N, CA, C and O atoms as a GROMACS GRO file, in nm:
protein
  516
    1UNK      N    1  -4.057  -0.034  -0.778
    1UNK     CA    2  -4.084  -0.177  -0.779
    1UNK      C    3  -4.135  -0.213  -0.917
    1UNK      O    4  -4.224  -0.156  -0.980
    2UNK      N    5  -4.074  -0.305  -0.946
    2UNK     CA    6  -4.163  -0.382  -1.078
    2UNK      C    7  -4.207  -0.469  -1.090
    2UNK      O    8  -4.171  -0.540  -0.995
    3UNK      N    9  -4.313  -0.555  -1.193
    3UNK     CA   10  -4.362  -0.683  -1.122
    3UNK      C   11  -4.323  -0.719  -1.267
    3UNK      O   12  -4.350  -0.636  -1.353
    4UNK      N   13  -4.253  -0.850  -1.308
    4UNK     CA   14  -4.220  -0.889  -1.415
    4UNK      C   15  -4.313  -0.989  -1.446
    4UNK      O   16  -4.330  -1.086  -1.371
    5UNK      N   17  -4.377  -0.972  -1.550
    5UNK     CA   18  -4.529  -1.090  -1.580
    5UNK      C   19  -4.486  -1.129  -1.732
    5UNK      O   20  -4.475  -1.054  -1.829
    6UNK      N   21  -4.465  -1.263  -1.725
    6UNK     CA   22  -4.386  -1.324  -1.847
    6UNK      C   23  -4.555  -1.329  -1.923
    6UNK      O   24  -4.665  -1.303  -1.873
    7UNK      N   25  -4.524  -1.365  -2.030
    7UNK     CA   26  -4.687  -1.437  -2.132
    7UNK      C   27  -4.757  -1.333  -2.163
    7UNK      O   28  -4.816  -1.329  -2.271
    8UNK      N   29  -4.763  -1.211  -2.055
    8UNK     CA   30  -4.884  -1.099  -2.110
    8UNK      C   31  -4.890  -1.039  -2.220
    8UNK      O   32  -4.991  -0.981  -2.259
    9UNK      N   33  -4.727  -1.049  -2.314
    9UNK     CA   34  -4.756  -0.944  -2.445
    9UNK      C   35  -4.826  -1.081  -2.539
    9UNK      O   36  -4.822  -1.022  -2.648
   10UNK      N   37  -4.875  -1.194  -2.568
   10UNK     CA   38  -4.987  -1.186  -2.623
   10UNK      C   39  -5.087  -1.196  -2.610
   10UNK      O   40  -5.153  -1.244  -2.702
   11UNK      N   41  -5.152  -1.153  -2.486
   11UNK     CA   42  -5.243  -1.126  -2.391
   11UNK      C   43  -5.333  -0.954  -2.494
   11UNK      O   44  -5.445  -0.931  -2.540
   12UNK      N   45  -5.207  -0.883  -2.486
   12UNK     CA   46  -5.243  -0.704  -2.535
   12UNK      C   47  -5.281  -0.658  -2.381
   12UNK      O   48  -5.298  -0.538  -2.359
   13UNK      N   49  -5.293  -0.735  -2.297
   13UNK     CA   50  -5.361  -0.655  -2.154
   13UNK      C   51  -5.258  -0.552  -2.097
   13UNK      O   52  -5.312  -0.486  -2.008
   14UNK      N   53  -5.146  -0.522  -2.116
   14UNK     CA   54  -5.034  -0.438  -2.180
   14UNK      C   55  -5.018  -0.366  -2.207
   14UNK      O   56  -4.991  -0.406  -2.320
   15UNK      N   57  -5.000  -0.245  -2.215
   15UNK     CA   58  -4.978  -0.182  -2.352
   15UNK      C   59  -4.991   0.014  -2.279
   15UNK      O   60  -5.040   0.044  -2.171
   16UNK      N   61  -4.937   0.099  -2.370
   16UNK     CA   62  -4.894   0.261  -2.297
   16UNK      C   63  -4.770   0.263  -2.330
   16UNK      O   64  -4.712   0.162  -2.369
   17UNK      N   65  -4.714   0.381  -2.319
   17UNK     CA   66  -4.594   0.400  -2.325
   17UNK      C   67  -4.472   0.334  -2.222
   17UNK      O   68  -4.361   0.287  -2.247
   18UNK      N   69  -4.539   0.350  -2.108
   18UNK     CA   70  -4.476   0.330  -1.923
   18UNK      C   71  -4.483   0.173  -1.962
   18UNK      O   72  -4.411   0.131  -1.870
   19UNK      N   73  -4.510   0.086  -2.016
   19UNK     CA   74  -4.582  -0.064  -1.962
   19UNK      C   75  -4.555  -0.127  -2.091
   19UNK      O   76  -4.598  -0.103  -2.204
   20UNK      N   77  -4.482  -0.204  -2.051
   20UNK     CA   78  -4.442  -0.332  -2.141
   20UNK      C   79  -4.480  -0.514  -2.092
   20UNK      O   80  -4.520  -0.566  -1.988
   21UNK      N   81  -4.453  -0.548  -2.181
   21UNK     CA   82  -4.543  -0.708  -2.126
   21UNK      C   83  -4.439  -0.775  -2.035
   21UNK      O   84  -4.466  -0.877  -1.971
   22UNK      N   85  -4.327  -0.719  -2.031
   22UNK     CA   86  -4.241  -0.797  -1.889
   22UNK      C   87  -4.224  -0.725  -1.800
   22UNK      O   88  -4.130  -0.758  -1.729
   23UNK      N   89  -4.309  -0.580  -1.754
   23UNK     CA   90  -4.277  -0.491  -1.661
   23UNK      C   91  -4.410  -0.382  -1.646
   23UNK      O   92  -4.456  -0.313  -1.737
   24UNK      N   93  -4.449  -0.387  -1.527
   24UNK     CA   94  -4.509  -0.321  -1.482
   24UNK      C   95  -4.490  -0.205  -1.360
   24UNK      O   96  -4.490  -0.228  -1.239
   25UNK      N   97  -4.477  -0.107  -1.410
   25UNK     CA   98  -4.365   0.030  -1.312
   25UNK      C   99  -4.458   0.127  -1.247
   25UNK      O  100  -4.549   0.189  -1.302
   26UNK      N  101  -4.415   0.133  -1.090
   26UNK     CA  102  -4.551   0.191  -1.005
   26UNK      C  103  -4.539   0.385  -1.103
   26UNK      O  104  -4.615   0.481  -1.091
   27UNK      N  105  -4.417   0.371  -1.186
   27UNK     CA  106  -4.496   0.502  -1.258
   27UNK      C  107  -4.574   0.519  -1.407
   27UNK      O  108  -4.589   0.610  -1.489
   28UNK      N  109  -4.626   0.332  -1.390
   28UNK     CA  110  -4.713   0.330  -1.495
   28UNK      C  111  -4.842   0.445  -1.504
   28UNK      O  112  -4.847   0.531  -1.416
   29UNK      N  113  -4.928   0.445  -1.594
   29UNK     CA  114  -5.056   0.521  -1.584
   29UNK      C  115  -5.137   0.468  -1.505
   29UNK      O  116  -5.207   0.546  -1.441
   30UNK      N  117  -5.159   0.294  -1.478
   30UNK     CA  118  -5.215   0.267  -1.366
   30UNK      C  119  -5.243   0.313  -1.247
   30UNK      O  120  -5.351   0.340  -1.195
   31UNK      N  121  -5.069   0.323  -1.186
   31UNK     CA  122  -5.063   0.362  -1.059
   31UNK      C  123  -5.033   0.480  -1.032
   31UNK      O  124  -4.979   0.505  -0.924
   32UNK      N  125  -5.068   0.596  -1.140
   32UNK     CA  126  -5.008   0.748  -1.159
   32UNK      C  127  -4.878   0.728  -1.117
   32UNK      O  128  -4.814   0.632  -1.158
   33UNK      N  129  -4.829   0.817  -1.031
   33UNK     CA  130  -4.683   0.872  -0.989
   33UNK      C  131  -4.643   0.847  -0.865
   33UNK      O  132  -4.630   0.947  -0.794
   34UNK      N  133  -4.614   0.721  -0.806
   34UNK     CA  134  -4.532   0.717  -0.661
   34UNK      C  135  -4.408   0.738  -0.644
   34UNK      O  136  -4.324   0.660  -0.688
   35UNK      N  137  -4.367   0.874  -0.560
   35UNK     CA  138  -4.182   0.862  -0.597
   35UNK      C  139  -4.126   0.800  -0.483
   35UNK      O  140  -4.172   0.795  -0.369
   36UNK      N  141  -4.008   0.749  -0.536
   36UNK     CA  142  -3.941   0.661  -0.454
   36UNK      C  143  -3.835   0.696  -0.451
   36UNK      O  144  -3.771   0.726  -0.551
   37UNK      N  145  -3.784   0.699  -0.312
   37UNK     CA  146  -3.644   0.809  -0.301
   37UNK      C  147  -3.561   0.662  -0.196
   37UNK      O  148  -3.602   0.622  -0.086
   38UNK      N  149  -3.460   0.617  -0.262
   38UNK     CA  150  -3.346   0.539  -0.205
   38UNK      C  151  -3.214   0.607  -0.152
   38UNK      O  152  -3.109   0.627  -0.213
   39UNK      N  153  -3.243   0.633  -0.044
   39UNK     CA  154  -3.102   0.665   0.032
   39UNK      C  155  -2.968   0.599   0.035
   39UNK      O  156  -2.956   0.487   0.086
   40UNK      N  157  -2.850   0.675  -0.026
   40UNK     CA  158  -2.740   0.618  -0.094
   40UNK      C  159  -2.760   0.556  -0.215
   40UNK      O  160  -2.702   0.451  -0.245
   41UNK      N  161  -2.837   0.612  -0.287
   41UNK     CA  162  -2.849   0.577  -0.416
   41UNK      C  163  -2.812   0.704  -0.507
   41UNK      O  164  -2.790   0.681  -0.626
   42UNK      N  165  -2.804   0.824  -0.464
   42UNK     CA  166  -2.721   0.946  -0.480
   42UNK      C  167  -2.602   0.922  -0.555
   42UNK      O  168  -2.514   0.845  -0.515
   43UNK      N  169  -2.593   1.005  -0.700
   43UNK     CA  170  -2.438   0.990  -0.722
   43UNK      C  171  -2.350   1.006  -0.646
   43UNK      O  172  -2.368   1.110  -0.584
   44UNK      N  173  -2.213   0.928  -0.602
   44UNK     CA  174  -2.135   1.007  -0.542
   44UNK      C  175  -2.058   1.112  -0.608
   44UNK      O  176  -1.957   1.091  -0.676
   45UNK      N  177  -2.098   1.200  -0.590
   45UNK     CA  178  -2.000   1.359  -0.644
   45UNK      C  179  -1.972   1.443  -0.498
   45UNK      O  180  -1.976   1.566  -0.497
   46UNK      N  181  -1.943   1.361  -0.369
   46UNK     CA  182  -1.877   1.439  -0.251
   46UNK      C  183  -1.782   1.377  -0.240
   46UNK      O  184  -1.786   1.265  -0.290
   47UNK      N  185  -1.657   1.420  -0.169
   47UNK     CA  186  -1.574   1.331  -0.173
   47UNK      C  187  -1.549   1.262  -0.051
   47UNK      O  188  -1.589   1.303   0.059
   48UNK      N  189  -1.470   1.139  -0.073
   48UNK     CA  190  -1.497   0.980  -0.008
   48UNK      C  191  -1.436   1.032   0.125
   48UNK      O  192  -1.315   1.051   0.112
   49UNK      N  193  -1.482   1.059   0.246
   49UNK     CA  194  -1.475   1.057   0.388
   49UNK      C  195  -1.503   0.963   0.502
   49UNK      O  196  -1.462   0.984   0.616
   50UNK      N  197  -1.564   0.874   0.471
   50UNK     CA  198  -1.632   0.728   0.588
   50UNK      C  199  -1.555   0.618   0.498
   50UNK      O  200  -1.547   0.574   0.384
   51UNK      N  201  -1.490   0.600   0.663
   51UNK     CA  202  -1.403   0.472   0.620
   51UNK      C  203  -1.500   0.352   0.696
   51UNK      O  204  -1.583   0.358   0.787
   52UNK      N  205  -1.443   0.228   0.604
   52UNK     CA  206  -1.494   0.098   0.634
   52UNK      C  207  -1.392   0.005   0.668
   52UNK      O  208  -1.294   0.016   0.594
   53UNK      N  209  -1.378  -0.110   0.782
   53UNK     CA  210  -1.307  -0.144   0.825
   53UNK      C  211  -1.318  -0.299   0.761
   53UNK      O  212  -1.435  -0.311   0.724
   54UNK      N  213  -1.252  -0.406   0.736
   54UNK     CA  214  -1.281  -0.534   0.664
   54UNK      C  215  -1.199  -0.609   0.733
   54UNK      O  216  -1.094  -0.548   0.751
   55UNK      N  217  -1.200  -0.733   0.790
   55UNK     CA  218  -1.142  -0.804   0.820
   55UNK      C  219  -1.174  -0.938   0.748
   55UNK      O  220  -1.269  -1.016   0.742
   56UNK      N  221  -1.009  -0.924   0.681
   56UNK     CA  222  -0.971  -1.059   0.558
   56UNK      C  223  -0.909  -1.191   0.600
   56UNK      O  224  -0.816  -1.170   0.679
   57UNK      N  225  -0.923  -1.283   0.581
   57UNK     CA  226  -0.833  -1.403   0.590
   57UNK      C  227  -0.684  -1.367   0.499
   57UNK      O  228  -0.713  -1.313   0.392
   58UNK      N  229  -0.546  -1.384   0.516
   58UNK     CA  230  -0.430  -1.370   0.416
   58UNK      C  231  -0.503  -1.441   0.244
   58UNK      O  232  -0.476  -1.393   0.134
   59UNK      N  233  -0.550  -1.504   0.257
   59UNK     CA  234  -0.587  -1.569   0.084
   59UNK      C  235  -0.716  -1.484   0.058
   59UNK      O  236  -0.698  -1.437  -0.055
   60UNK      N  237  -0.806  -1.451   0.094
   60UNK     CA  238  -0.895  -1.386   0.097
   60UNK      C  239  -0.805  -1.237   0.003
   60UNK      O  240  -0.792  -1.210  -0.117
   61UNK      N  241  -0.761  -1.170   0.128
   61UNK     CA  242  -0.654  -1.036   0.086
   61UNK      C  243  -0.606  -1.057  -0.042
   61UNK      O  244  -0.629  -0.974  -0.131
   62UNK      N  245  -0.512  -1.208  -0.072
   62UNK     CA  246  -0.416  -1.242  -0.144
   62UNK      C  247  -0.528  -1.197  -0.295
   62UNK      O  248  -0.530  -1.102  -0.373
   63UNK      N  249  -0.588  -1.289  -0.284
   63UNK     CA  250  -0.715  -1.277  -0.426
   63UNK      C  251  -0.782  -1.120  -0.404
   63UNK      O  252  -0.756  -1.051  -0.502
   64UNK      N  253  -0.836  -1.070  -0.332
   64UNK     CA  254  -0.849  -0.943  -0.357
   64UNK      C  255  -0.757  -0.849  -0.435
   64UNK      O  256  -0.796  -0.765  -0.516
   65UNK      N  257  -0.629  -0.872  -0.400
   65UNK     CA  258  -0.514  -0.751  -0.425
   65UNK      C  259  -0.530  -0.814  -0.574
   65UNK      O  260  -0.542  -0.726  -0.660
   66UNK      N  261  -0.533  -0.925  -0.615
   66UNK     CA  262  -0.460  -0.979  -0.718
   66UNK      C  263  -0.587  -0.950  -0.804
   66UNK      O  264  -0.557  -0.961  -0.923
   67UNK      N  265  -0.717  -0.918  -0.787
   67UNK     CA  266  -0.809  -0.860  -0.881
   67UNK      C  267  -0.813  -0.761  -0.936
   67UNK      O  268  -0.844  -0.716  -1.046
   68UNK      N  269  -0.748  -0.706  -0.767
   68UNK     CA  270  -0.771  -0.554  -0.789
   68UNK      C  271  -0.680  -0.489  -0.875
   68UNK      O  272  -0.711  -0.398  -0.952
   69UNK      N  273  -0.558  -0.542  -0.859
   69UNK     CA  274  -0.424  -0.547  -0.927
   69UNK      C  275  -0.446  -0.547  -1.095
   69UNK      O  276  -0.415  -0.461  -1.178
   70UNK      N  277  -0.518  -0.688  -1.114
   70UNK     CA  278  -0.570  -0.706  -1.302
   70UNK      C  279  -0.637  -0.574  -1.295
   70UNK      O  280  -0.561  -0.509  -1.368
   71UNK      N  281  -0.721  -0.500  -1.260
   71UNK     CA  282  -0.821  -0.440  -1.318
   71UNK      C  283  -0.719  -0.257  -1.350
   71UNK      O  284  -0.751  -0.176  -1.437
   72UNK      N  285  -0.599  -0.241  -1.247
   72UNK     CA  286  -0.542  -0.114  -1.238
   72UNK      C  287  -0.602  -0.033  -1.141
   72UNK      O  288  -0.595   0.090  -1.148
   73UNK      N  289  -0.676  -0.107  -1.030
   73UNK     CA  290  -0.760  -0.021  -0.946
   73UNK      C  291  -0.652  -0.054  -0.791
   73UNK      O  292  -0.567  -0.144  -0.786
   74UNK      N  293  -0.682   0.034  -0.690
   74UNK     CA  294  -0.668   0.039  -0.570
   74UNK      C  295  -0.753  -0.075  -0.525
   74UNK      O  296  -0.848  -0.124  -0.587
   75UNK      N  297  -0.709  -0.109  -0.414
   75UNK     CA  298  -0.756  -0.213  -0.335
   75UNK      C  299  -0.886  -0.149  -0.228
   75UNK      O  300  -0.963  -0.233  -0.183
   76UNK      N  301  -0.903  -0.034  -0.198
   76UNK     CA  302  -1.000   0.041  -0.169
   76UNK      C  303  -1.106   0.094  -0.285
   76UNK      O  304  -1.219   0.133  -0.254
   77UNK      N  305  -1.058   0.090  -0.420
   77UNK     CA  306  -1.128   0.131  -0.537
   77UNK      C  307  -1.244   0.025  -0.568
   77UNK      O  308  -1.364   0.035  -0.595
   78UNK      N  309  -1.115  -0.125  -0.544
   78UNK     CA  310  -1.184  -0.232  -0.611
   78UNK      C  311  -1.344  -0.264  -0.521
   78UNK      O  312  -1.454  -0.282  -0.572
   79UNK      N  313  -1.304  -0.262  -0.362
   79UNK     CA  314  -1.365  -0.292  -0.285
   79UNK      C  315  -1.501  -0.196  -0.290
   79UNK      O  316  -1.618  -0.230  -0.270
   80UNK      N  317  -1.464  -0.106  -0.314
   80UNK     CA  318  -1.604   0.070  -0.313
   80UNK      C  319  -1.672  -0.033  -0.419
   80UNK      O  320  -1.752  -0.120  -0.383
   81UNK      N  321  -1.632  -0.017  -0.550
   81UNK     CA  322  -1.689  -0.058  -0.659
   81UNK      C  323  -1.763  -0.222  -0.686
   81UNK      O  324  -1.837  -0.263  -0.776
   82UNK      N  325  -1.707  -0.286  -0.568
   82UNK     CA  326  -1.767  -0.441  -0.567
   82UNK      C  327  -1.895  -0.431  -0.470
   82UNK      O  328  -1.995  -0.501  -0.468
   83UNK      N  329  -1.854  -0.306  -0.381
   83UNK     CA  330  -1.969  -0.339  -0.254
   83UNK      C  331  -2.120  -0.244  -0.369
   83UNK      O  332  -2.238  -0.278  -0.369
   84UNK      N  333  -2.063  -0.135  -0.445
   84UNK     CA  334  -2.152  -0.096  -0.506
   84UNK      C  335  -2.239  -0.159  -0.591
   84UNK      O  336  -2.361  -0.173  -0.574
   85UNK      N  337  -2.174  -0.196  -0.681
   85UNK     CA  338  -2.247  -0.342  -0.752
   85UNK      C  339  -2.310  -0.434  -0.679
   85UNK      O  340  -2.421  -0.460  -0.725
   86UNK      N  341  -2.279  -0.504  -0.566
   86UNK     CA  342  -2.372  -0.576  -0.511
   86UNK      C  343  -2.460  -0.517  -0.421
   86UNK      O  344  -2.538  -0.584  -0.353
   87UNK      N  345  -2.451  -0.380  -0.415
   87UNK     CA  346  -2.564  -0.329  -0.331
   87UNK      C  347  -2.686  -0.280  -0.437
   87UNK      O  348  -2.802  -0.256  -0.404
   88UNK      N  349  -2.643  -0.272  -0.546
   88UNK     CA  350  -2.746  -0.228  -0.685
   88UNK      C  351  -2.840  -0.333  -0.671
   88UNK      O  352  -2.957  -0.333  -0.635
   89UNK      N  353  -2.723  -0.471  -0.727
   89UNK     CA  354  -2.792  -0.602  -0.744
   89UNK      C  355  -2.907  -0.666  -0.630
   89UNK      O  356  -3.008  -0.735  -0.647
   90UNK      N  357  -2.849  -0.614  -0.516
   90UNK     CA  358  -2.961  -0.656  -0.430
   90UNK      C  359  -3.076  -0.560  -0.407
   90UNK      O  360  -3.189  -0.606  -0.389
   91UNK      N  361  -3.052  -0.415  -0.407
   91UNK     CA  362  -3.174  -0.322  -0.424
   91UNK      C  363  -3.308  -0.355  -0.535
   91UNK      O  364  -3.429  -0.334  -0.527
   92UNK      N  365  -3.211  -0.423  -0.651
   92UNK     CA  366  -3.305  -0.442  -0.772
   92UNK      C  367  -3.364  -0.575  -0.742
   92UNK      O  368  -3.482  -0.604  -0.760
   93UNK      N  369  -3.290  -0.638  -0.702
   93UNK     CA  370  -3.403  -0.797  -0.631
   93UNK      C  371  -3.543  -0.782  -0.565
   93UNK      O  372  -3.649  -0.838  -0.590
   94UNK      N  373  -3.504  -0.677  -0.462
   94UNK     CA  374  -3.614  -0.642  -0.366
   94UNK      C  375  -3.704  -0.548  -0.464
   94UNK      O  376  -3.823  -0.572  -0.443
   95UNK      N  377  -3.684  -0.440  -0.574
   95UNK     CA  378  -3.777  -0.390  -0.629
   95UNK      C  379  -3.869  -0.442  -0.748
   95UNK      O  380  -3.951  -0.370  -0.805
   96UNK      N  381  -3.838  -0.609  -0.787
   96UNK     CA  382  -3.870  -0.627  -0.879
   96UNK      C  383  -3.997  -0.782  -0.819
   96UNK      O  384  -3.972  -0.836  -0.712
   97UNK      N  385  -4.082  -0.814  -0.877
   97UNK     CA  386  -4.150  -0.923  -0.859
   97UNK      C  387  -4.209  -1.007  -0.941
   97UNK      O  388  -4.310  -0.974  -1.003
   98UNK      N  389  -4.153  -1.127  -0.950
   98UNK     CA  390  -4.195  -1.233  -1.075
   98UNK      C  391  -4.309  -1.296  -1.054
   98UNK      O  392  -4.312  -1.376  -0.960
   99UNK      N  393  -4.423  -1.278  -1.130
   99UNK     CA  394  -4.553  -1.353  -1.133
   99UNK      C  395  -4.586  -1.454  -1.246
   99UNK      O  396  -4.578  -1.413  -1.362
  100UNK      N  397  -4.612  -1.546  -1.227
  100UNK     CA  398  -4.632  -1.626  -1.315
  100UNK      C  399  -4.776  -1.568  -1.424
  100UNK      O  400  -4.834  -1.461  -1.407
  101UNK      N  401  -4.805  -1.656  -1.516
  101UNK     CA  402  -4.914  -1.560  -1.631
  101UNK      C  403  -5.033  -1.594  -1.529
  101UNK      O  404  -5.101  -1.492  -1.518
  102UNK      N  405  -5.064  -1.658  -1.480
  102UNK     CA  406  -5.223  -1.684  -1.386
  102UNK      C  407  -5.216  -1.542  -1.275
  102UNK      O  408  -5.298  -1.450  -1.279
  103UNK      N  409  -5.103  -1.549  -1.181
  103UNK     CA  410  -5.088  -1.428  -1.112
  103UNK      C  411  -5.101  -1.301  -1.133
  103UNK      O  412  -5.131  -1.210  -1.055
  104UNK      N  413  -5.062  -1.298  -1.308
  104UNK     CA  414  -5.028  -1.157  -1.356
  104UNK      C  415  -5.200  -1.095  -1.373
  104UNK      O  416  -5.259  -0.992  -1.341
  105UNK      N  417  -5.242  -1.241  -1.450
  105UNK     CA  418  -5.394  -1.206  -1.466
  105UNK      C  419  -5.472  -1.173  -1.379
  105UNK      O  420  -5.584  -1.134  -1.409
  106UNK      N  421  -5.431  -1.181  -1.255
  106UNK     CA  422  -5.526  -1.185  -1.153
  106UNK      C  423  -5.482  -1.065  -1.098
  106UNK      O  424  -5.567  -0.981  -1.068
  107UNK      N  425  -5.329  -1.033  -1.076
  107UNK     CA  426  -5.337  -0.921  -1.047
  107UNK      C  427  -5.390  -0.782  -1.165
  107UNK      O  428  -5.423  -0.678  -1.108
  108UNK      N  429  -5.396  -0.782  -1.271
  108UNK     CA  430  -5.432  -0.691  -1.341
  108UNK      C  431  -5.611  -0.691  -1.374
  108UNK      O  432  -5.670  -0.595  -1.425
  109UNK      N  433  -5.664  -0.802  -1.339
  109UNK     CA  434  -5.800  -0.772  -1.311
  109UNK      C  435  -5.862  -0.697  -1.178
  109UNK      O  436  -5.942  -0.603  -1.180
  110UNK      N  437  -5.800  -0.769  -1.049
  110UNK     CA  438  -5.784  -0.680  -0.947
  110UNK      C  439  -5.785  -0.471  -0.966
  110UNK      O  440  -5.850  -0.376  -0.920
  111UNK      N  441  -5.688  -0.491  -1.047
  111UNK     CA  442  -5.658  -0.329  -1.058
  111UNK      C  443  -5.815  -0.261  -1.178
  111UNK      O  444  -5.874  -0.154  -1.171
  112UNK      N  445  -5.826  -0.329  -1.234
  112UNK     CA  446  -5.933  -0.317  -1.341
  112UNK      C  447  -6.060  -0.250  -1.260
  112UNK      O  448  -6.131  -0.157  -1.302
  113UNK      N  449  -6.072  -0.320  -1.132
  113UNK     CA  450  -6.219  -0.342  -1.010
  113UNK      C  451  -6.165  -0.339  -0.914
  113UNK      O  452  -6.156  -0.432  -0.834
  114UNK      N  453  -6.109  -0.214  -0.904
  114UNK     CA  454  -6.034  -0.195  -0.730
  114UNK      C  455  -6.174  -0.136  -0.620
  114UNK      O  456  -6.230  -0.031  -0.651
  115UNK      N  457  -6.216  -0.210  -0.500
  115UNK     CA  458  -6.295  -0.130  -0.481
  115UNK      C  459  -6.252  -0.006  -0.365
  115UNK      O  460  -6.135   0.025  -0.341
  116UNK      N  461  -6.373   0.056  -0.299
  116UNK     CA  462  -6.366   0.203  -0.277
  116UNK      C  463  -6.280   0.228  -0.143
  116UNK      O  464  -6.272   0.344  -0.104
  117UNK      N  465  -6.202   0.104  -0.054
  117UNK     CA  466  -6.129   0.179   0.007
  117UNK      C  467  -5.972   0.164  -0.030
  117UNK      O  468  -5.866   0.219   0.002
  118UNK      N  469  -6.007   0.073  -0.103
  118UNK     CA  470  -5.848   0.054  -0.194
  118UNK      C  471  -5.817   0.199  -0.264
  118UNK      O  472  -5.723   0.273  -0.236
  119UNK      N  473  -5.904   0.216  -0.347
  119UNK     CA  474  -5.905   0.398  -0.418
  119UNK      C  475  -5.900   0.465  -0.340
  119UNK      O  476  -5.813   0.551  -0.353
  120UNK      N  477  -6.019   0.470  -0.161
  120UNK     CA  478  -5.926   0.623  -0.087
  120UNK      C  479  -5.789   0.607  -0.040
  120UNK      O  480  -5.720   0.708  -0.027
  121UNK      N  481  -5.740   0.490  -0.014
  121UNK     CA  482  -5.604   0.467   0.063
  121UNK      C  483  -5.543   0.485  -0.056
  121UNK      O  484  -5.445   0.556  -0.030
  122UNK      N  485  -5.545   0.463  -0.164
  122UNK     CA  486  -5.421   0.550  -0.228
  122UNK      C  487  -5.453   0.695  -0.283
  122UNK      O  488  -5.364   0.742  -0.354
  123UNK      N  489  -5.556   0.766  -0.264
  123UNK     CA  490  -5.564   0.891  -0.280
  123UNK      C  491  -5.474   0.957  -0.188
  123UNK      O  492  -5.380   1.030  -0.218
  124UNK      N  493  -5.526   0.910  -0.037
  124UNK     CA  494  -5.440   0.951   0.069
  124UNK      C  495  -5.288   0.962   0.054
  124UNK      O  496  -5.219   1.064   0.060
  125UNK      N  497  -5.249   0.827   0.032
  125UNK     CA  498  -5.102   0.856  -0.030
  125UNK      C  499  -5.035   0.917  -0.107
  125UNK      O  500  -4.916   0.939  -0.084
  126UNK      N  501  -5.129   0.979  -0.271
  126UNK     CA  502  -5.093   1.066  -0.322
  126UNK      C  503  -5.085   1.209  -0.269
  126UNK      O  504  -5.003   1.296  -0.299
  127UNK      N  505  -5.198   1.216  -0.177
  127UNK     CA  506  -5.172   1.413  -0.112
  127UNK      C  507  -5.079   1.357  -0.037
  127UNK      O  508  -4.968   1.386  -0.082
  128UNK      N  509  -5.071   1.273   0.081
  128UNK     CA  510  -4.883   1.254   0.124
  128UNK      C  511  -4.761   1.247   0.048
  128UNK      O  512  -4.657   1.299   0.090
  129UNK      N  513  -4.766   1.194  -0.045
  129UNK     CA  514  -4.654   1.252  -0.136
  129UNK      C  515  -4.592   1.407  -0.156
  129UNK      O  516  -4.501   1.427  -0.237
   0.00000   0.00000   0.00000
């Protein structure tokens, strides 16, 4: 997840290797190391066995073939590769979060003065990891 906080790089409240002023990454130094494991996010290097079934309108089809056609791809190629892309695009929606500069501030003071059961509940989570 990232939280995108516009205004902070001339703030300096910023700054590490991990942490830039439009991104804050739960494997900043802040938040040590949370791993995050996305299922089907795996290269595919097995080969393609699960079929998917689509039901097209004829113009629907018509413009599909005819994309798929410009590009030199299969009509099953085009389709793998469109559903992939928009499954990226929407994974990265859900991992990312826009705060305005008042929000950002507030959340990074928060973290500054976390108090003591905020710190054991994520200790806990780190030995679960």
């Amino acid at each position: 997840m990232l939280l995108a906080m516009p205004g902070l790089a001339r703030t300096g409240i910023l700054s590490g290797p991990r942490i830039t002023a439009s991104r804050l990454s739960l494997e900043s130094p802040i938040f040590g190391l949370f791993p995050v494991q996305c299922p089907g996010m795996e290269p595919a290097t097995s080969p393609k066995t699960r079929r998917v079934e689509v039901r097209l309108s004829d113009e629907e089809r018509q413009l599909d073939v005819a994309a798929a056609s410009a590009l030199g791809e299969s009509l099953s190629d085009f389709f793998r590769r469109a559903a992939q892309a928009r499954a990226q695009e929407v994974l990265a929606e859900r991992r990312t979060i826009a705060l305005s500069d008042l929000e950002a501030t507030r959340f990074l003071e928060a973290l500054e003065r976390p108090d003591e059961g905020t710190v054991g509940r994520l200790e806990d989570l780190r030995r679960r990891a």
